[in-house]
Tab-separated table of N, CA and C in Angstrom:
chain	number	residue	atom	x	y	z
A	1	GLU	N	36.997	52.598	41.041
A	1	GLU	CA	38.156	52.740	41.206
A	1	GLU	C	38.987	54.054	42.072
A	2	PHE	N	38.662	54.700	41.141
A	2	PHE	CA	39.611	56.053	40.973
A	2	PHE	C	39.291	56.549	42.294
A	3	LEU	N	37.661	56.729	43.018
A	3	LEU	CA	37.306	57.270	43.728
A	3	LEU	C	37.947	56.433	44.879
A	4	THR	N	38.348	55.291	44.864
A	4	THR	CA	38.136	54.399	45.739
A	4	THR	C	39.511	54.434	46.169
A	5	GLY	N	40.303	54.402	45.428
A	5	GLY	CA	41.602	54.414	45.640
A	5	GLY	C	42.233	55.720	46.393
A	6	TYR	N	41.534	56.784	45.725
A	6	TYR	CA	41.595	58.158	46.200
A	6	TYR	C	41.569	57.819	47.717
A	7	LEU	N	40.732	57.532	48.498
A	7	LEU	CA	40.137	58.297	49.564
A	7	LEU	C	40.693	56.509	50.673
A	8	ASN	N	41.432	55.692	49.585
A	8	ASN	CA	42.196	54.917	50.440
A	8	ASN	C	43.935	55.029	50.631
A	9	GLY	N	43.982	56.046	50.419
A	9	GLY	CA	45.045	57.210	50.312
A	9	GLY	C	45.730	56.359	49.387
A	10	ARG	N	45.663	56.230	48.041
A	10	ARG	CA	46.333	55.789	46.772
A	10	ARG	C	46.487	57.034	46.139
A	11	THR	N	47.472	57.514	45.250
A	11	THR	CA	47.538	58.555	44.258
A	11	THR	C	47.054	58.047	43.070
A	12	PRO	N	46.138	58.985	42.929
A	12	PRO	CA	45.155	58.629	41.445
A	12	PRO	C	46.413	58.158	40.275
A	13	SER	N	45.950	57.321	39.367
A	13	SER	CA	47.150	57.237	38.171
A	13	SER	C	46.364	58.243	37.130
A	14	VAL	N	47.158	58.975	36.890
A	14	VAL	CA	46.869	59.498	35.107
A	14	VAL	C	46.940	59.475	34.395
A	15	ASN	N	46.294	59.172	33.137
A	15	ASN	CA	47.111	58.689	31.926
A	15	ASN	C	47.444	60.076	31.251
A	16	ALA	N	48.599	59.416	30.209
A	16	ALA	CA	49.251	60.581	30.020
A	16	ALA	C	48.489	61.629	28.767
A	17	GLY	N	47.530	61.285	28.562
A	17	GLY	CA	46.008	62.167	27.883
A	17	GLY	C	45.178	63.409	29.000
A	18	GLU	N	45.399	62.573	30.104
A	18	GLU	CA	44.996	63.522	31.028
A	18	GLU	C	45.813	64.083	31.601
A	19	GLU	N	47.198	63.729	31.858
A	19	GLU	CA	48.258	65.004	32.647
A	19	GLU	C	48.385	66.170	31.334
A	20	LYS	N	48.547	65.628	29.790
A	20	LYS	CA	48.591	66.476	28.973
A	20	LYS	C	47.483	67.805	29.403
A	21	GLU	N	45.815	67.304	29.101
A	21	GLU	CA	45.163	68.219	29.036
A	21	GLU	C	45.165	68.973	29.917
A	22	ARG	N	45.670	68.413	31.477
A	22	ARG	CA	45.755	69.433	32.718
A	22	ARG	C	46.723	70.560	32.477
A	23	LYS	N	47.837	70.246	31.732
A	23	LYS	CA	48.888	70.840	31.414
A	23	LYS	C	48.716	71.880	30.477
A	24	ARG	N	47.567	71.728	29.364
A	24	ARG	CA	46.924	72.620	28.543
A	24	ARG	C	46.287	73.914	29.468
A	25	VAL	N	45.219	73.118	29.898
A	25	VAL	CA	44.059	74.372	30.618
A	25	VAL	C	44.909	75.122	31.395
A	26	GLU	N	46.218	74.502	32.288
A	26	GLU	CA	47.230	75.700	33.362
A	26	GLU	C	47.655	76.891	32.695
A	27	ALA	N	47.949	76.042	31.247
A	27	ALA	CA	48.854	77.095	30.177
A	27	ALA	C	47.864	78.156	30.285
A	28	VAL	N	46.441	77.890	29.471
A	28	VAL	CA	45.462	78.908	29.031
A	28	VAL	C	45.285	79.819	30.720
A	29	ILE	N	45.211	78.940	31.592
A	29	ILE	CA	44.398	79.926	32.852
A	29	ILE	C	46.052	80.744	33.213
A	30	ASN	N	47.093	80.882	32.580
A	30	ASN	CA	48.064	81.013	33.342
A	30	ASN	C	47.746	82.510	32.147
A	31	VAL	N	47.854	82.587	30.743
A	31	VAL	CA	47.954	83.076	29.865
A	31	VAL	C	46.827	84.362	29.781
A	32	ARG	N	45.526	84.052	30.200
A	32	ARG	CA	44.373	84.442	30.282
A	32	ARG	C	44.801	85.619	31.365
A	33	ARG	N	45.642	84.822	32.551
A	33	ARG	CA	45.535	85.945	33.610
A	33	ARG	C	46.270	87.230	33.378
A	34	GLY	N	47.042	86.959	32.384
A	34	GLY	CA	47.686	88.512	31.816
A	34	GLY	C	49.208	88.241	32.259
A	35	GLN	N	49.982	88.803	31.803
A	35	GLN	CA	51.505	88.483	31.820
A	35	GLN	C	52.129	89.210	33.347
A	36	PRO	N	52.737	88.248	33.986
A	36	PRO	CA	52.797	88.412	34.958
A	36	PRO	C	53.250	89.457	35.610
A	37	LYS	N	53.802	90.917	34.998
A	37	LYS	CA	54.394	91.975	35.781
A	37	LYS	C	52.982	92.930	35.333
A	38	PHE	N	51.913	92.463	34.392
A	38	PHE	CA	51.136	93.285	33.972
A	38	PHE	C	49.822	93.488	35.219
A	39	ARG	N	49.811	91.989	35.187
A	39	ARG	CA	49.054	91.535	36.728
A	39	ARG	C	49.185	91.879	38.175
A	40	GLN	N	50.603	91.943	37.997
A	40	GLN	CA	50.885	92.530	39.345
A	40	GLN	C	50.606	93.691	39.389
A	41	ASP	N	50.842	94.240	38.403
A	41	ASP	CA	50.775	95.893	38.793
A	41	ASP	C	49.318	96.328	38.649
A	42	LEU	N	48.723	95.364	37.977
A	42	LEU	CA	47.141	95.432	38.046
A	42	LEU	C	46.578	95.395	39.730
A	43	LEU	N	46.759	94.163	40.043
A	43	LEU	CA	46.690	93.544	41.244
A	43	LEU	C	46.864	94.903	42.198
A	44	HIS	N	47.990	95.183	41.740
A	44	HIS	CA	48.515	96.520	43.326
A	44	HIS	C	48.059	97.807	43.062
A	45	ALA	N	47.184	97.673	41.982
A	45	ALA	CA	46.637	99.617	41.471
A	45	ALA	C	45.641	99.152	42.013
A	46	TYR	N	44.706	97.792	41.960
A	46	TYR	CA	43.520	97.676	42.636
A	46	TYR	C	43.161	97.314	44.056
A	47	GLY	N	44.519	97.454	44.536
A	47	GLY	CA	44.258	96.393	45.822
A	47	GLY	C	43.548	94.784	45.860
A	48	HIS	N	44.532	94.011	45.107
A	48	HIS	CA	43.985	92.928	45.203
A	48	HIS	C	42.570	92.441	45.138
A	49	ARG	N	41.720	93.358	44.510
A	49	ARG	CA	39.789	93.436	44.323
A	49	ARG	C	39.609	93.648	43.001
A	50	CYS	N	38.370	92.538	42.357
A	50	CYS	CA	38.184	92.969	41.092
A	50	CYS	C	37.139	94.248	41.041
A	51	ALA	N	37.346	94.896	40.203
A	51	ALA	CA	36.896	96.280	39.665
A	51	ALA	C	35.956	96.510	39.712
A	52	ILE	N	35.017	95.520	39.540
A	52	ILE	CA	33.551	95.088	39.414
A	52	ILE	C	33.052	94.638	40.773
A	53	SER	N	33.404	93.590	41.231
A	53	SER	CA	32.597	92.675	42.514
A	53	SER	C	33.646	92.488	43.604
A	54	GLY	N	34.224	93.141	42.944
A	54	GLY	CA	35.192	93.351	44.626
A	54	GLY	C	35.749	92.244	45.515
A	55	CYS	N	35.723	90.757	44.573
A	55	CYS	CA	36.541	89.831	44.660
A	55	CYS	C	38.122	89.946	45.406
A	56	ASP	N	37.810	89.104	46.241
A	56	ASP	CA	39.403	89.434	47.088
A	56	ASP	C	40.676	88.008	46.667
A	57	ALA	N	40.173	87.132	45.784
A	57	ALA	CA	40.778	85.834	45.188
A	57	ALA	C	41.655	85.834	44.451
A	58	ASP	N	42.834	86.359	44.894
A	58	ASP	CA	43.533	86.427	43.789
A	58	ASP	C	43.632	84.986	42.590
A	59	ALA	N	43.692	84.153	43.130
A	59	ALA	CA	43.289	83.132	42.108
A	59	ALA	C	42.170	83.251	40.773
A	60	ALA	N	41.419	84.109	41.491
A	60	ALA	CA	39.815	84.330	40.238
A	60	ALA	C	40.187	85.131	39.495
A	61	LEU	N	41.299	85.882	39.670
A	61	LEU	CA	41.335	87.568	39.583
A	61	LEU	C	42.367	87.586	38.037
A	62	GLU	N	41.964	88.111	36.959
A	62	GLU	CA	42.876	88.394	35.981
A	62	GLU	C	42.492	89.750	35.292
A	63	ALA	N	44.334	90.217	34.949
A	63	ALA	CA	44.812	90.682	33.708
A	63	ALA	C	43.853	91.054	32.886
A	64	ALA	N	43.002	92.646	32.700
A	64	ALA	CA	41.900	92.421	31.584
A	64	ALA	C	42.632	93.944	31.082
A	65	HIS	N	42.957	93.967	29.479
A	65	HIS	CA	43.513	94.484	28.535
A	65	HIS	C	41.913	94.985	28.478
A	66	ILE	N	41.984	96.257	28.069
A	66	ILE	CA	40.675	96.955	27.934
A	66	ILE	C	41.034	97.790	26.022
A	67	ARG	N	42.101	97.962	25.225
A	67	ARG	CA	42.138	97.916	24.493
A	67	ARG	C	43.143	96.863	23.741
A	68	THR	N	43.122	95.744	22.738
A	68	THR	CA	44.500	95.289	22.312
A	68	THR	C	45.215	96.294	21.546
A	69	ILE	N	46.239	96.260	22.120
A	69	ILE	CA	47.498	97.208	21.447
A	69	ILE	C	48.321	96.964	21.326
A	70	PRO	N	49.241	96.853	20.222
A	70	PRO	CA	50.466	96.421	20.213
A	70	PRO	C	51.346	97.009	20.899
A	71	GLY	N	52.571	96.548	21.344
A	71	GLY	CA	53.775	97.331	21.946
A	71	GLY	C	53.221	97.267	23.402
A	72	LYS	N	54.459	98.033	23.971
A	72	LYS	CA	54.634	98.755	25.188
A	72	LYS	C	53.485	98.925	26.213
A	73	ASP	N	52.980	99.983	25.133
A	73	ASP	CA	51.520	100.364	25.779
A	73	ASP	C	50.365	99.285	26.173
A	74	ALA	N	50.282	98.447	25.503
A	74	ALA	CA	49.701	97.202	26.203
A	74	ALA	C	49.654	96.732	27.210
A	75	ASN	N	50.829	96.654	28.228
A	75	ASN	CA	50.680	96.263	29.586
A	75	ASN	C	50.750	97.666	30.726
A	76	HIS	N	50.207	98.695	30.516
A	76	HIS	CA	50.344	99.518	31.291
A	76	HIS	C	48.872	99.458	32.069
A	77	VAL	N	49.086	99.907	33.501
A	77	VAL	CA	47.906	99.967	34.127
A	77	VAL	C	46.923	100.929	33.487
A	78	GLY	N	46.937	102.015	32.377
A	78	GLY	CA	45.648	102.930	32.042
A	78	GLY	C	45.489	102.326	30.795
A	79	ASN	N	45.351	100.864	31.126
A	79	ASN	CA	44.814	100.174	29.803
A	79	ASN	C	44.353	97.994	30.398
A	80	GLY	N	44.021	98.586	31.475
A	80	GLY	CA	43.930	97.490	32.387
A	80	GLY	C	42.761	97.615	33.897
A	81	LEU	N	42.541	96.675	33.693
A	81	LEU	CA	41.243	96.326	35.026
A	81	LEU	C	41.625	95.163	35.626
A	82	ILE	N	41.229	94.859	36.688
A	82	ILE	CA	41.786	93.605	37.446
A	82	ILE	C	40.257	93.205	37.608
A	83	LEU	N	39.945	92.225	37.329
A	83	LEU	CA	38.576	91.536	37.066
A	83	LEU	C	38.190	90.454	36.879
A	84	ARG	N	37.907	89.928	38.270
A	84	ARG	CA	37.210	88.177	38.016
A	84	ARG	C	36.769	87.757	36.962
A	85	ALA	N	37.495	86.535	36.408
A	85	ALA	CA	37.809	85.508	35.537
A	85	ALA	C	36.556	85.638	34.552
A	86	ASP	N	35.512	85.443	35.307
A	86	ASP	CA	33.983	85.515	34.554
A	86	ASP	C	33.329	87.301	34.077
A	87	LEU	N	33.755	87.952	34.638
A	87	LEU	CA	34.022	89.127	34.554
A	87	LEU	C	34.307	89.564	33.453
A	88	HIS	N	35.531	89.173	33.232
A	88	HIS	CA	36.479	89.609	32.148
A	88	HIS	C	36.246	89.080	30.859
A	89	SER	N	35.680	87.889	31.156
A	89	SER	CA	34.857	87.366	29.812
A	89	SER	C	34.262	88.000	29.353
A	90	LEU	N	32.689	88.565	30.338
A	90	LEU	CA	32.308	89.480	29.665
A	90	LEU	C	32.309	90.860	29.092
A	91	PHE	N	32.877	91.108	29.991
A	91	PHE	CA	33.694	92.634	29.419
A	91	PHE	C	34.239	92.283	27.745
A	92	ASP	N	35.110	91.582	27.705
A	92	ASP	CA	35.933	91.210	26.410
A	92	ASP	C	34.459	90.922	25.554
A	93	LEU	N	33.066	90.071	25.562
A	93	LEU	CA	32.610	90.039	25.168
A	93	LEU	C	31.471	91.260	24.818
A	94	GLY	N	31.903	92.524	25.614
A	94	GLY	CA	30.971	93.292	24.956
A	94	GLY	C	30.066	93.603	26.016
A	95	LEU	N	29.259	92.180	26.760
A	95	LEU	CA	28.322	92.308	27.815
A	95	LEU	C	28.035	93.360	28.760
A	96	ILE	N	29.046	94.046	28.766
A	96	ILE	CA	29.284	94.816	30.309
A	96	ILE	C	30.345	95.838	30.238
A	97	ARG	N	30.295	96.605	30.365
A	97	ARG	CA	30.952	97.984	30.036
A	97	ARG	C	31.038	99.186	31.265
A	98	VAL	N	32.145	100.106	31.686
A	98	VAL	CA	31.982	101.046	32.347
A	98	VAL	C	31.602	102.838	31.855
A	99	GLN	N	30.574	102.847	32.490
A	99	GLN	CA	30.197	104.601	32.039
A	99	GLN	C	31.123	105.138	32.724
A	100	THR	N	31.919	106.159	31.765
A	100	THR	CA	33.107	106.979	32.498
A	100	THR	C	32.470	108.370	32.908
A	101	SER	N	31.208	108.617	32.516
A	101	SER	CA	30.607	109.992	33.105
A	101	SER	C	30.300	109.529	34.798
A	102	THR	N	30.358	108.398	34.840
A	102	THR	CA	29.959	108.015	36.254
A	102	THR	C	30.304	106.716	37.022
A	103	TRP	N	31.256	106.347	36.273
A	103	TRP	CA	32.119	105.722	36.784
A	103	TRP	C	31.617	104.050	37.072
A	104	THR	N	30.204	104.162	36.319
A	104	THR	CA	29.393	103.166	37.387
A	104	THR	C	29.132	101.647	36.022
A	105	VAL	N	29.290	100.847	36.335
A	105	VAL	CA	29.031	99.315	35.646
A	105	VAL	C	27.757	99.661	34.795
A	106	LEU	N	27.818	99.285	33.413
A	106	LEU	CA	26.903	98.970	32.879
A	106	LEU	C	26.342	97.413	32.293
A	107	VAL	N	25.376	96.785	32.158
A	107	VAL	CA	25.001	95.536	31.582
A	107	VAL	C	24.056	95.091	31.018
A	108	LYS	N	24.657	94.871	29.482
A	108	LYS	CA	23.869	94.335	28.265
A	108	LYS	C	21.840	94.159	28.992
A	109	PRO	N	21.586	94.080	28.414
A	109	PRO	CA	19.959	94.359	28.651
A	109	PRO	C	19.871	92.598	28.906
A	110	GLU	N	20.335	91.591	28.026
A	110	GLU	CA	20.230	89.644	27.903
A	110	GLU	C	21.513	89.390	28.653
A	111	LEU	N	21.884	90.320	30.198
A	111	LEU	CA	22.246	89.572	31.190
A	111	LEU	C	21.404	90.194	32.444
A	112	LYS	N	20.449	91.052	32.246
A	112	LYS	CA	19.699	91.697	32.964
A	112	LYS	C	18.616	90.525	34.233
A	113	SER	N	18.662	89.655	32.662
A	113	SER	CA	17.968	88.160	33.543
A	113	SER	C	18.566	87.091	34.372
A	114	THR	N	19.671	87.834	34.371
A	114	THR	CA	20.514	86.867	34.961
A	114	THR	C	21.361	87.618	36.124
A	115	SER	N	21.756	86.562	37.076
A	115	SER	CA	22.436	87.100	38.797
A	115	SER	C	23.329	88.229	38.291
A	116	TYR	N	24.005	88.610	37.189
A	116	TYR	CA	25.125	89.768	36.697
A	116	TYR	C	24.184	91.132	36.716
A	117	LYS	N	22.841	91.181	36.621
A	117	LYS	CA	22.286	92.101	36.646
A	117	LYS	C	22.721	92.808	38.336
A	118	SER	N	22.439	92.470	39.080
A	118	SER	CA	23.531	92.974	40.107
A	118	SER	C	24.015	93.740	39.909
A	119	PHE	N	25.267	93.719	38.994
A	119	PHE	CA	26.107	94.558	38.861
A	119	PHE	C	26.112	95.943	37.899
A	120	HIS	N	24.851	95.813	37.404
A	120	HIS	CA	24.273	97.271	36.683
A	120	HIS	C	24.582	98.179	37.495
A	121	ARG	N	24.781	99.484	37.142
A	121	ARG	CA	24.594	101.006	37.766
A	121	ARG	C	26.342	100.680	38.939
A	122	ARG	N	26.925	99.581	39.877
A	122	ARG	CA	27.494	99.618	40.452
A	122	ARG	C	29.100	100.380	40.257
A	123	PRO	N	29.223	100.924	41.294
A	123	PRO	CA	30.289	101.978	41.163
A	123	PRO	C	31.612	101.269	40.401
A	124	LEU	N	32.335	101.111	40.155
A	124	LEU	CA	33.541	100.767	39.511
A	124	LEU	C	34.618	100.828	40.721
A	125	LYS	N	35.203	100.179	41.147
A	125	LYS	CA	36.104	99.848	42.511
A	125	LYS	C	37.551	99.919	42.049
A	126	LEU	N	37.801	101.440	42.394
A	126	LEU	CA	39.245	102.209	41.731
A	126	LEU	C	39.652	103.328	42.323
A	127	ALA	N	40.898	103.537	42.329
A	127	ALA	CA	41.556	104.894	42.872
A	127	ALA	C	41.333	106.432	42.026
A	128	ASP	N	41.050	107.305	42.747
A	128	ASP	CA	40.807	108.292	41.538
A	128	ASP	C	41.644	108.466	41.105
A	129	SER	N	42.930	108.214	40.986
A	129	SER	CA	44.153	108.872	40.396
A	129	SER	C	43.809	107.477	39.085
A	130	LEU	N	43.546	106.726	39.159
A	130	LEU	CA	43.605	105.814	37.598
A	130	LEU	C	43.097	106.559	36.890
A	131	ARG	N	41.640	107.140	37.486
A	131	ARG	CA	40.559	107.547	36.331
A	131	ARG	C	40.980	108.440	35.006
A	132	PRO	N	42.115	109.262	35.207
A	132	PRO	CA	42.408	109.779	33.485
A	132	PRO	C	43.432	108.915	33.024
A	133	GLN	N	44.217	107.931	34.080
A	133	GLN	CA	44.538	106.695	32.703
A	133	GLN	C	43.728	106.046	32.067
A	134	LEU	N	42.654	106.019	32.411
A	134	LEU	CA	41.460	104.409	32.045
A	134	LEU	C	40.293	105.323	30.944
A	135	MET	N	40.277	106.890	31.403
A	135	MET	CA	39.389	107.334	30.664
A	135	MET	C	39.320	107.185	28.418
A	136	ASP	N	40.487	107.612	28.301
A	136	ASP	CA	40.229	106.877	26.999
A	136	ASP	C	40.183	105.915	26.217
A	137	ALA	N	41.266	104.748	26.795
A	137	ALA	CA	40.747	103.540	26.817
A	137	ALA	C	39.285	102.859	27.153
A	138	LEU	N	39.064	103.188	28.286
A	138	LEU	CA	37.217	102.794	28.811
A	138	LEU	C	36.570	103.201	27.573
A	139	ASN	N	36.225	104.764	26.903
A	139	ASN	CA	35.689	104.905	26.260
A	139	ASN	C	36.114	104.225	24.258
A	140	TYR	N	37.189	104.524	24.672
A	140	TYR	CA	36.734	102.867	23.093
A	140	TYR	C	36.402	101.370	23.210
A	141	HIS	N	36.807	101.147	24.554
A	141	HIS	CA	35.488	99.813	24.412
A	141	HIS	C	34.269	100.085	24.735
A	142	ARG	N	33.958	101.007	24.873
A	142	ARG	CA	32.595	101.872	24.789
A	142	ARG	C	32.003	101.846	23.389
A	143	LEU	N	32.466	102.669	22.619
A	143	LEU	CA	32.706	102.356	20.967
A	143	LEU	C	32.884	101.459	20.177
A	144	ASN	N	33.454	100.445	20.568
A	144	ASN	CA	34.132	99.643	19.716
A	144	ASN	C	33.752	98.190	20.126
A	145	VAL	N	33.934	97.869	21.296
A	145	VAL	CA	33.502	96.963	21.648
A	145	VAL	C	31.893	96.302	22.117
A	146	PHE	N	31.951	97.490	23.445
A	146	PHE	CA	30.613	97.047	23.688
A	146	PHE	C	29.146	97.735	22.827
A	147	LYS	N	29.601	98.672	21.573
A	147	LYS	CA	28.352	99.097	20.224
A	147	LYS	C	28.607	97.636	19.316
A	148	MET	N	29.887	97.595	18.901
A	148	MET	CA	29.403	96.030	18.397
A	148	MET	C	29.056	95.150	18.313
A	149	ARG	N	29.194	94.469	19.825
A	149	ARG	CA	28.232	93.895	20.443
A	149	ARG	C	26.301	94.521	20.094
A	150	ALA	N	26.120	95.303	20.460
A	150	ALA	CA	25.170	96.229	20.175
A	150	ALA	C	24.537	95.988	18.680
A	151	GLU	N	25.259	96.052	18.108
A	151	GLU	CA	25.037	95.525	16.379
A	151	GLU	C	24.966	94.317	15.926
A	152	ALA	N	25.881	93.829	16.439
A	152	ALA	CA	25.355	91.764	16.102
A	152	ALA	C	23.820	91.204	16.570
A	153	LEU	N	23.471	92.425	17.507
A	153	LEU	CA	22.185	91.128	17.906
A	153	LEU	C	20.863	91.789	17.359
């Protein structure tokens, strides 16, 4: 009935529960994308492209904090990457990281039998001017998030 009505040009009715769930999902997506100014700053710094995949669909890109630090420094370009949503999740989970000596992406062994293996040793896409700002935060991620994940396995 839903599909038939939609195909015949009638607006499908949405019950209150579905509407509430849709709004909840939208809110989660908006929060996940990062604070608006932080996200806009990162989109600008990375040329509206994912630092790992090169994806240029703004709707798929999220502002990824490297370190979760309180205060004004949390939303600074030197503490963020613009990442495609799936890569953001993997970064937060410590399954991928950036090797700052070569500025390449490293993928954990458990992802190497997946499509994500294509990102292993891929150069990070960022302006050279961002490297000094990101160095400390990415080294923190390597030592605390990526390493912690290795110890949990």
